[in-house]
PDB file of C-alpha atoms and ligand atoms in Angstrom:
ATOM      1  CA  UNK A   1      12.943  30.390  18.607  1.00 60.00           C
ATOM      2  CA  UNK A   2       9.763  32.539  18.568  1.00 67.00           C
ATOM      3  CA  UNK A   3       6.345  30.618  18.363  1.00 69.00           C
ATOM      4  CA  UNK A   4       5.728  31.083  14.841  1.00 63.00           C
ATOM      5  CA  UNK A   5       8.903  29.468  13.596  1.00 66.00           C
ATOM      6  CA  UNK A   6       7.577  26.677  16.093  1.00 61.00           C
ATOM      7  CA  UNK A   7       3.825  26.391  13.991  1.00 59.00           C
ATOM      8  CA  UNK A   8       6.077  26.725  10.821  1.00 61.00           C
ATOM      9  CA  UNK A   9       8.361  23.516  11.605  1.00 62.00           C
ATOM     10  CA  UNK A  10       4.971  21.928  13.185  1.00 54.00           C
ATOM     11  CA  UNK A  11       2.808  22.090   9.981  1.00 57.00           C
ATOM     12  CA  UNK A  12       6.557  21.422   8.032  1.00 59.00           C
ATOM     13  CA  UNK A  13       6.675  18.574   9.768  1.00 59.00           C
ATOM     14  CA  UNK A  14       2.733  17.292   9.252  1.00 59.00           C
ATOM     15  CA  UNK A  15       3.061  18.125   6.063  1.00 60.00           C
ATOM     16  CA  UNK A  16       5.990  15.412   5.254  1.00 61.00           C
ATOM     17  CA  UNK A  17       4.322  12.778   6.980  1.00 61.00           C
ATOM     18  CA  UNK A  18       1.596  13.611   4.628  1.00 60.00           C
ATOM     19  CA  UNK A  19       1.749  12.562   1.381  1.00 60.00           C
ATOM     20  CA  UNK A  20       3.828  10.511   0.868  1.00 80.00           C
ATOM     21  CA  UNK A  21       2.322   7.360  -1.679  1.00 89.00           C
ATOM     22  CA  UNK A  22       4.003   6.236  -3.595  1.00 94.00           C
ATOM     23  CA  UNK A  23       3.452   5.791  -7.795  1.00 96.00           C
ATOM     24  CA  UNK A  24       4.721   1.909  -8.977  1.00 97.00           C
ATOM     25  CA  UNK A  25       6.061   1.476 -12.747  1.00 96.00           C
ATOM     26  CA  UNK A  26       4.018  -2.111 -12.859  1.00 96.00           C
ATOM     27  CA  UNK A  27       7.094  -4.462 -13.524  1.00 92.00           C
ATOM     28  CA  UNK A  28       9.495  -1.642 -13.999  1.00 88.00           C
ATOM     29  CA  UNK A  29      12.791  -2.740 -16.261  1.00 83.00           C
ATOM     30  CA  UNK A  30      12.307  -6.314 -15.383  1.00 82.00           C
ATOM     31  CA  UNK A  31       9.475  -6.273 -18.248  1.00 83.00           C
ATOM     32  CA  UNK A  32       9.163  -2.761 -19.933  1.00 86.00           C
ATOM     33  CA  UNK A  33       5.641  -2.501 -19.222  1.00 94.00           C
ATOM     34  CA  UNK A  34       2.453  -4.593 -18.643  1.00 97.00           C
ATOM     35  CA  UNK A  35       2.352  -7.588 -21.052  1.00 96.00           C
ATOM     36  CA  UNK A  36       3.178 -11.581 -21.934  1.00 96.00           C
ATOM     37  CA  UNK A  37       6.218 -12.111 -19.600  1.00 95.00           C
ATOM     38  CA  UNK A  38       9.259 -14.030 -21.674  1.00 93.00           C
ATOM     39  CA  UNK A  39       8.607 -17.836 -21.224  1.00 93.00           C
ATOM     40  CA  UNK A  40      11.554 -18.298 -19.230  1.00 93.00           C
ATOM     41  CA  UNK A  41      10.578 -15.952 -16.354  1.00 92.00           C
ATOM     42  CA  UNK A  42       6.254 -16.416 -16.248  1.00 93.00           C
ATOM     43  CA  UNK A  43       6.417 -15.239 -12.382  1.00 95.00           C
ATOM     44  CA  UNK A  44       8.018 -11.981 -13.209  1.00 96.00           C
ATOM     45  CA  UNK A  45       5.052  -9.659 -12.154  1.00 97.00           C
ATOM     46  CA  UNK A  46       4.854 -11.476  -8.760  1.00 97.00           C
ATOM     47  CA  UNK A  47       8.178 -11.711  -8.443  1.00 96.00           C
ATOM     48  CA  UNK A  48       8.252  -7.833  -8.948  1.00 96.00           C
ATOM     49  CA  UNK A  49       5.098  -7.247  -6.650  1.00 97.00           C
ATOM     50  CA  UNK A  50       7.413  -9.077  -3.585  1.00 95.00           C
ATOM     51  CA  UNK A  51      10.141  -7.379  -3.755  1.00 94.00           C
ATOM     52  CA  UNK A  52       7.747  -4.015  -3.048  1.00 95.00           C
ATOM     53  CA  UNK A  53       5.638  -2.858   0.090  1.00 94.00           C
ATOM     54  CA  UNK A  54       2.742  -1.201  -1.152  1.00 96.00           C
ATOM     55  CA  UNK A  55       0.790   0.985   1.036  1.00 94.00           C
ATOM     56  CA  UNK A  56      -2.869   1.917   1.172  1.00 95.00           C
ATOM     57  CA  UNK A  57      -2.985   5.186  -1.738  1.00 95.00           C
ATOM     58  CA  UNK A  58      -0.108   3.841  -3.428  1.00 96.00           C
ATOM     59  CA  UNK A  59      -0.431   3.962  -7.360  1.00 97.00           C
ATOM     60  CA  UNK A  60      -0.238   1.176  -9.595  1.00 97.00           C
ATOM     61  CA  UNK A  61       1.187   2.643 -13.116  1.00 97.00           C
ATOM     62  CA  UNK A  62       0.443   0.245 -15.926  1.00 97.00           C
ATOM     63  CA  UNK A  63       1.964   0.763 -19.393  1.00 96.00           C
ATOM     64  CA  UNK A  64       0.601  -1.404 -22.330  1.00 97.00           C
ATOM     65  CA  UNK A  65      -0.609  -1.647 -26.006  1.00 95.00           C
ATOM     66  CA  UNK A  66      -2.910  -3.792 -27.362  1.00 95.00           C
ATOM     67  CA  UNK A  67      -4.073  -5.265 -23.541  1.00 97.00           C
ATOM     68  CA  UNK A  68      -5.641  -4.259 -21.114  1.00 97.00           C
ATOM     69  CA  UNK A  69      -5.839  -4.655 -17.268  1.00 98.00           C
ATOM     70  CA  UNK A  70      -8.535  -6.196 -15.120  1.00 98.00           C
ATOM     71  CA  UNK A  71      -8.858  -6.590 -11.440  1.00 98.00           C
ATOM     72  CA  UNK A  72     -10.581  -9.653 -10.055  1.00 98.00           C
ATOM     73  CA  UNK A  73     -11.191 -11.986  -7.396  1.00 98.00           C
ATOM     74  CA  UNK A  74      -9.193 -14.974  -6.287  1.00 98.00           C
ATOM     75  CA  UNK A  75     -10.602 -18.020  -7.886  1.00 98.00           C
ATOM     76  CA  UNK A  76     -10.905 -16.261 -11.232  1.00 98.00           C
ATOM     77  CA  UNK A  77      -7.258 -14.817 -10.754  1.00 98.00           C
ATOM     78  CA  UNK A  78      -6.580 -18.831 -10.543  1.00 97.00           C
ATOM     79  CA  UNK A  79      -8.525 -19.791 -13.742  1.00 97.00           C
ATOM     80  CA  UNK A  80      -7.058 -16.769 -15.508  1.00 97.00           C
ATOM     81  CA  UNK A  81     -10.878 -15.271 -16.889  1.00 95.00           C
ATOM     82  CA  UNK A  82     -13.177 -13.204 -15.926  1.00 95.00           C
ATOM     83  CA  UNK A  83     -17.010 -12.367 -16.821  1.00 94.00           C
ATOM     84  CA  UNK A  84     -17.257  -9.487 -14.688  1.00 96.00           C
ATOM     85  CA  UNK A  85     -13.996  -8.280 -13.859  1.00 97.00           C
ATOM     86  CA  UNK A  86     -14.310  -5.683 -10.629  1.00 98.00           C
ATOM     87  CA  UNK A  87     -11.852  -3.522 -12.676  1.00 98.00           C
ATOM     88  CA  UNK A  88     -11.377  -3.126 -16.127  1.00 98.00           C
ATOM     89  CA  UNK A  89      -8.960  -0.647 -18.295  1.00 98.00           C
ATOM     90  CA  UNK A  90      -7.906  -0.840 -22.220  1.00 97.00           C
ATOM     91  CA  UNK A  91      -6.201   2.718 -22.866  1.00 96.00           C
ATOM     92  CA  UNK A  92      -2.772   1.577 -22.714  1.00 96.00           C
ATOM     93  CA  UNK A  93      -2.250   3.531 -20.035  1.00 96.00           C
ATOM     94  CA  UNK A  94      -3.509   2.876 -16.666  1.00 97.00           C
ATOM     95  CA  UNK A  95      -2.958   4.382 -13.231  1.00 97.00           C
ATOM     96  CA  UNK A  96      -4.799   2.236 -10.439  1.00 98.00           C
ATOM     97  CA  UNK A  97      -4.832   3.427  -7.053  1.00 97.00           C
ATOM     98  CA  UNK A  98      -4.480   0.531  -4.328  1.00 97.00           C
ATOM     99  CA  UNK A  99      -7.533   2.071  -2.081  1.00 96.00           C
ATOM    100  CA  UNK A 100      -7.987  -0.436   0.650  1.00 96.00           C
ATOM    101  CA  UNK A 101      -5.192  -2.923   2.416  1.00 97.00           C
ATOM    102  CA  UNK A 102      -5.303  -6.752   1.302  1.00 97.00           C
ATOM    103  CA  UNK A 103      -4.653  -8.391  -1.701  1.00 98.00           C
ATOM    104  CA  UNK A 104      -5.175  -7.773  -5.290  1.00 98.00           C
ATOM    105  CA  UNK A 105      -5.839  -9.943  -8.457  1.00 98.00           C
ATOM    106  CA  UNK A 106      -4.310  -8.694 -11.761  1.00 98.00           C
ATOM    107  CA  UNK A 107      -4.706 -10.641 -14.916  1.00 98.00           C
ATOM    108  CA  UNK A 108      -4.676  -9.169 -18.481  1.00 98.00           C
ATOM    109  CA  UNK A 109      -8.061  -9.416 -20.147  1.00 97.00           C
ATOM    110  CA  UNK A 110      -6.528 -10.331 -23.323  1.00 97.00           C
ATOM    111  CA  UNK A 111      -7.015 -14.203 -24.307  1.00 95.00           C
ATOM    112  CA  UNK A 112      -4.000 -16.306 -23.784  1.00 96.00           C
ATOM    113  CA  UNK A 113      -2.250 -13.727 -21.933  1.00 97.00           C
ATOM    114  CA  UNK A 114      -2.766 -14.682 -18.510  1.00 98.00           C
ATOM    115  CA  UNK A 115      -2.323 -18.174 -18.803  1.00 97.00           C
ATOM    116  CA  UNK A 116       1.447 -17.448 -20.234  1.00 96.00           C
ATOM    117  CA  UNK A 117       1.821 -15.425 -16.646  1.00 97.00           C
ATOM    118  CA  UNK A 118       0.536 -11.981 -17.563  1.00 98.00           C
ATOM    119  CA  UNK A 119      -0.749 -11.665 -14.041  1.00 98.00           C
ATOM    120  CA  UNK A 120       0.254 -10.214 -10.289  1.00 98.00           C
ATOM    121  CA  UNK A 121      -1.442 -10.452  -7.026  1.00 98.00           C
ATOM    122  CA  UNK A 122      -0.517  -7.243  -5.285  1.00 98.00           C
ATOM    123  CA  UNK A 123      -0.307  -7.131  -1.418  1.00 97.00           C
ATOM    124  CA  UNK A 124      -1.374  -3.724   0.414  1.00 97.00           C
ATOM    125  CA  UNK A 125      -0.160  -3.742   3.965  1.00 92.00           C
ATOM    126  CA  UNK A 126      -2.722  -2.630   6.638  1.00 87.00           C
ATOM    127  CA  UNK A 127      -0.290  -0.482   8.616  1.00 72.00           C
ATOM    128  CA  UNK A 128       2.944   1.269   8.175  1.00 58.00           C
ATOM    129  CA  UNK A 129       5.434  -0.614   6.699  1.00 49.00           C
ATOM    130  CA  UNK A 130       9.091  -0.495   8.288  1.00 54.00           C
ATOM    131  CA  UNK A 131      11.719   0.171   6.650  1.00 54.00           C
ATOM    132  CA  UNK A 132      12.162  -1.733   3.576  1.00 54.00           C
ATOM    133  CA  UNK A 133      14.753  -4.260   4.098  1.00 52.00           C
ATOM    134  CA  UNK A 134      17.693  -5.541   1.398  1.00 50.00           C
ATOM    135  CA  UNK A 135      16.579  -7.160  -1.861  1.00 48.00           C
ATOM    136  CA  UNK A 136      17.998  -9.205  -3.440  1.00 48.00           C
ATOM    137  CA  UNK A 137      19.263  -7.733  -6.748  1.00 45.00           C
ATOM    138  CA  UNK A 138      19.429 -10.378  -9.224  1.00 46.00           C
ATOM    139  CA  UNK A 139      18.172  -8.440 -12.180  1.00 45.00           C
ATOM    140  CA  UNK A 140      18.441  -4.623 -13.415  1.00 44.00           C
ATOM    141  CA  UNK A 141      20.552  -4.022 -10.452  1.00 45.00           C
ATOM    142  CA  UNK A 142      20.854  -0.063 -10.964  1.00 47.00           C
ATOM    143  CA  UNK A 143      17.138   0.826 -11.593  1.00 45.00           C
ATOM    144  CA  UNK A 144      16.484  -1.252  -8.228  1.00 46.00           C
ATOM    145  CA  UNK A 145      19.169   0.832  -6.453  1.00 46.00           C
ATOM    146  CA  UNK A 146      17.241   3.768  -7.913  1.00 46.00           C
ATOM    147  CA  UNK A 147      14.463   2.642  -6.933  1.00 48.00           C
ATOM    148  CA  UNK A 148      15.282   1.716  -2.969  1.00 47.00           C
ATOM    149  CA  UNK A 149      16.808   4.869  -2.525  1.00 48.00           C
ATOM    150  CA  UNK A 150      13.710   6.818  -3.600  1.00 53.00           C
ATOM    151  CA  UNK A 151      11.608   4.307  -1.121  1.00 53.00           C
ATOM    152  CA  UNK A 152      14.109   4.845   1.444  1.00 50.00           C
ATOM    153  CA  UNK A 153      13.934   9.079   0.851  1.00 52.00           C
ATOM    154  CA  UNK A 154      10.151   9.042   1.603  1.00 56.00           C
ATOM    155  CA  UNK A 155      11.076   6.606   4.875  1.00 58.00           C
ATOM    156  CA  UNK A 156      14.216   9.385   5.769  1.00 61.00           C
ATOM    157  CA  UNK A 157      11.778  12.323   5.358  1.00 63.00           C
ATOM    158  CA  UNK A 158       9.128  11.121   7.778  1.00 66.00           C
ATOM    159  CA  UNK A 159      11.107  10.407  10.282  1.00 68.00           C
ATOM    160  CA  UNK A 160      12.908  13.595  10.117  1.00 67.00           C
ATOM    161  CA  UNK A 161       9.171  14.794  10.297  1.00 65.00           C
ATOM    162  CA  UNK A 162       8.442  12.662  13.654  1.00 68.00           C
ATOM    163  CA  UNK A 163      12.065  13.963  14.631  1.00 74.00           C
ATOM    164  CA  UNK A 164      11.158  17.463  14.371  1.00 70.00           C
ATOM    165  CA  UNK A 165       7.798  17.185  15.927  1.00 67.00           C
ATOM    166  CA  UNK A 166       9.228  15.785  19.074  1.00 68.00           C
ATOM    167  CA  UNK A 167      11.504  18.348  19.396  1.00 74.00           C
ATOM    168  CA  UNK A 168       8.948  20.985  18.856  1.00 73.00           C
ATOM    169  CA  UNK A 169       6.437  19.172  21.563  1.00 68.00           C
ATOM    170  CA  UNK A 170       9.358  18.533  24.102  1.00 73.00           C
ATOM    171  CA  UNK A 171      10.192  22.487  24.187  1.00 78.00           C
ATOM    172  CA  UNK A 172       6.685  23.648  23.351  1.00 77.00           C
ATOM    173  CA  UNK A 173       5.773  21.773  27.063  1.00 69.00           C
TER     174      UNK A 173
HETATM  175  C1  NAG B   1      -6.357   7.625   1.017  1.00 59.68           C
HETATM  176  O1  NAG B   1      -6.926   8.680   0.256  1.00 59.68           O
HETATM  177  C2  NAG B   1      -8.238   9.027   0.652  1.00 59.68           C
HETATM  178  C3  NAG B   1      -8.773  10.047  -0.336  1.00 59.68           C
HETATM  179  O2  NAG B   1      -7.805  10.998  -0.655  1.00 59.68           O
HETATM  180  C4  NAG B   1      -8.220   9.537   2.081  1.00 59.68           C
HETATM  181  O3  NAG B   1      -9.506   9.866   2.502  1.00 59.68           O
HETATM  182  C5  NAG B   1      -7.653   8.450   2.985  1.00 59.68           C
HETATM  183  O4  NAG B   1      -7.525   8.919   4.295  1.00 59.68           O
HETATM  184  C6  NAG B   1      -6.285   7.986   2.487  1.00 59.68           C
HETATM  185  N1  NAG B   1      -5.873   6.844   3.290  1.00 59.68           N
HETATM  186  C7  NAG B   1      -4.625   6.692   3.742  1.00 59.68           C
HETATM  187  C8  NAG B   1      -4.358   5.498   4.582  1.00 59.68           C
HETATM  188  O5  NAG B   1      -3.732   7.493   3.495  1.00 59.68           O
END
């Protein structure tokens, strides 16, 4: 192998561990959307937000009308209202980017709505996540195979990156 193909598989192989966050459907089939969960399932959105990993960049896609999203802290998160939420967003259409590791407190801004479980405390993890592991499929069973294969894609791809850099390193020395 001559040394360029050897910088070509190198930056090939940086480049896959690279980029690779992740956008979120906010509730995905489960609810069509951000809005008043059905009465029998109020813990939908958390329910939804445990069965991910999110990761520091990851995207938050929320899809709404008449609503609106609002990050804010813990206690208000609890009583469901907020003066000064730390995020707000009306537009219907909302992508949020998870910036930081640690939690985050999602209620809709919309009176009544949180209270009837419009809400979701989102938990980024600090480091890289392993492999995700089996989920329980109790609802929408094909969009969550959908969905774990594309999860487990990204996960196959970087460590066919580390693979490759190994290899390269091990003969490059
Ligand atoms: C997240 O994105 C920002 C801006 O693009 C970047 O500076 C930062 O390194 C990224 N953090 C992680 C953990 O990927």
């Amino acid at each position: 192998m001559s040394s360029n193909s050897l910088i070509f598989l190198c930056i090939f192989a940086l480049l896959l561990m690279h980029g690779t966050s992740t956008e979120f459907e906010v509730g995905e089939t489960l609810t069509k959307g951000w809005g008043v969960p059905p009465a029998k399932d109020p813990q939908v959105y958390n329910q939804w937000a445990q069965k991910n990993r999110f990761k520091v960049n990851d995207t938050l896609h929320f899809k709404y009308k008449k609503d609106s999203v609002m990050l804010v802290t813990d206690p208000e998160y609890d009583k469901c209202r907020s003066t000064q939420p730390l995020y707000f967003a009306n537009n219907g259409d909302t992508s949020f980017v998870l910036d930081r590791p640690g939690l985050f407190y999602f209620i809709s801004g919309v009176s009544g709505h949180c209270e009837r479980g419009q809400k979701m405390i989102v938990k980024v993890l600090d480091i890289e996540s392993p492999p995700a592991q089996s989920q329980d499929q109790t609802a929408a069973p094909d969009q969550d195979a959908n969905d774990k294969n594309d999860a487990s894609t990204t996960t196959h791809l970087k460590y066919l990156g580390l693979v490759i850099l190994f290899i390269v390193g091990f003969f490059m020395i």
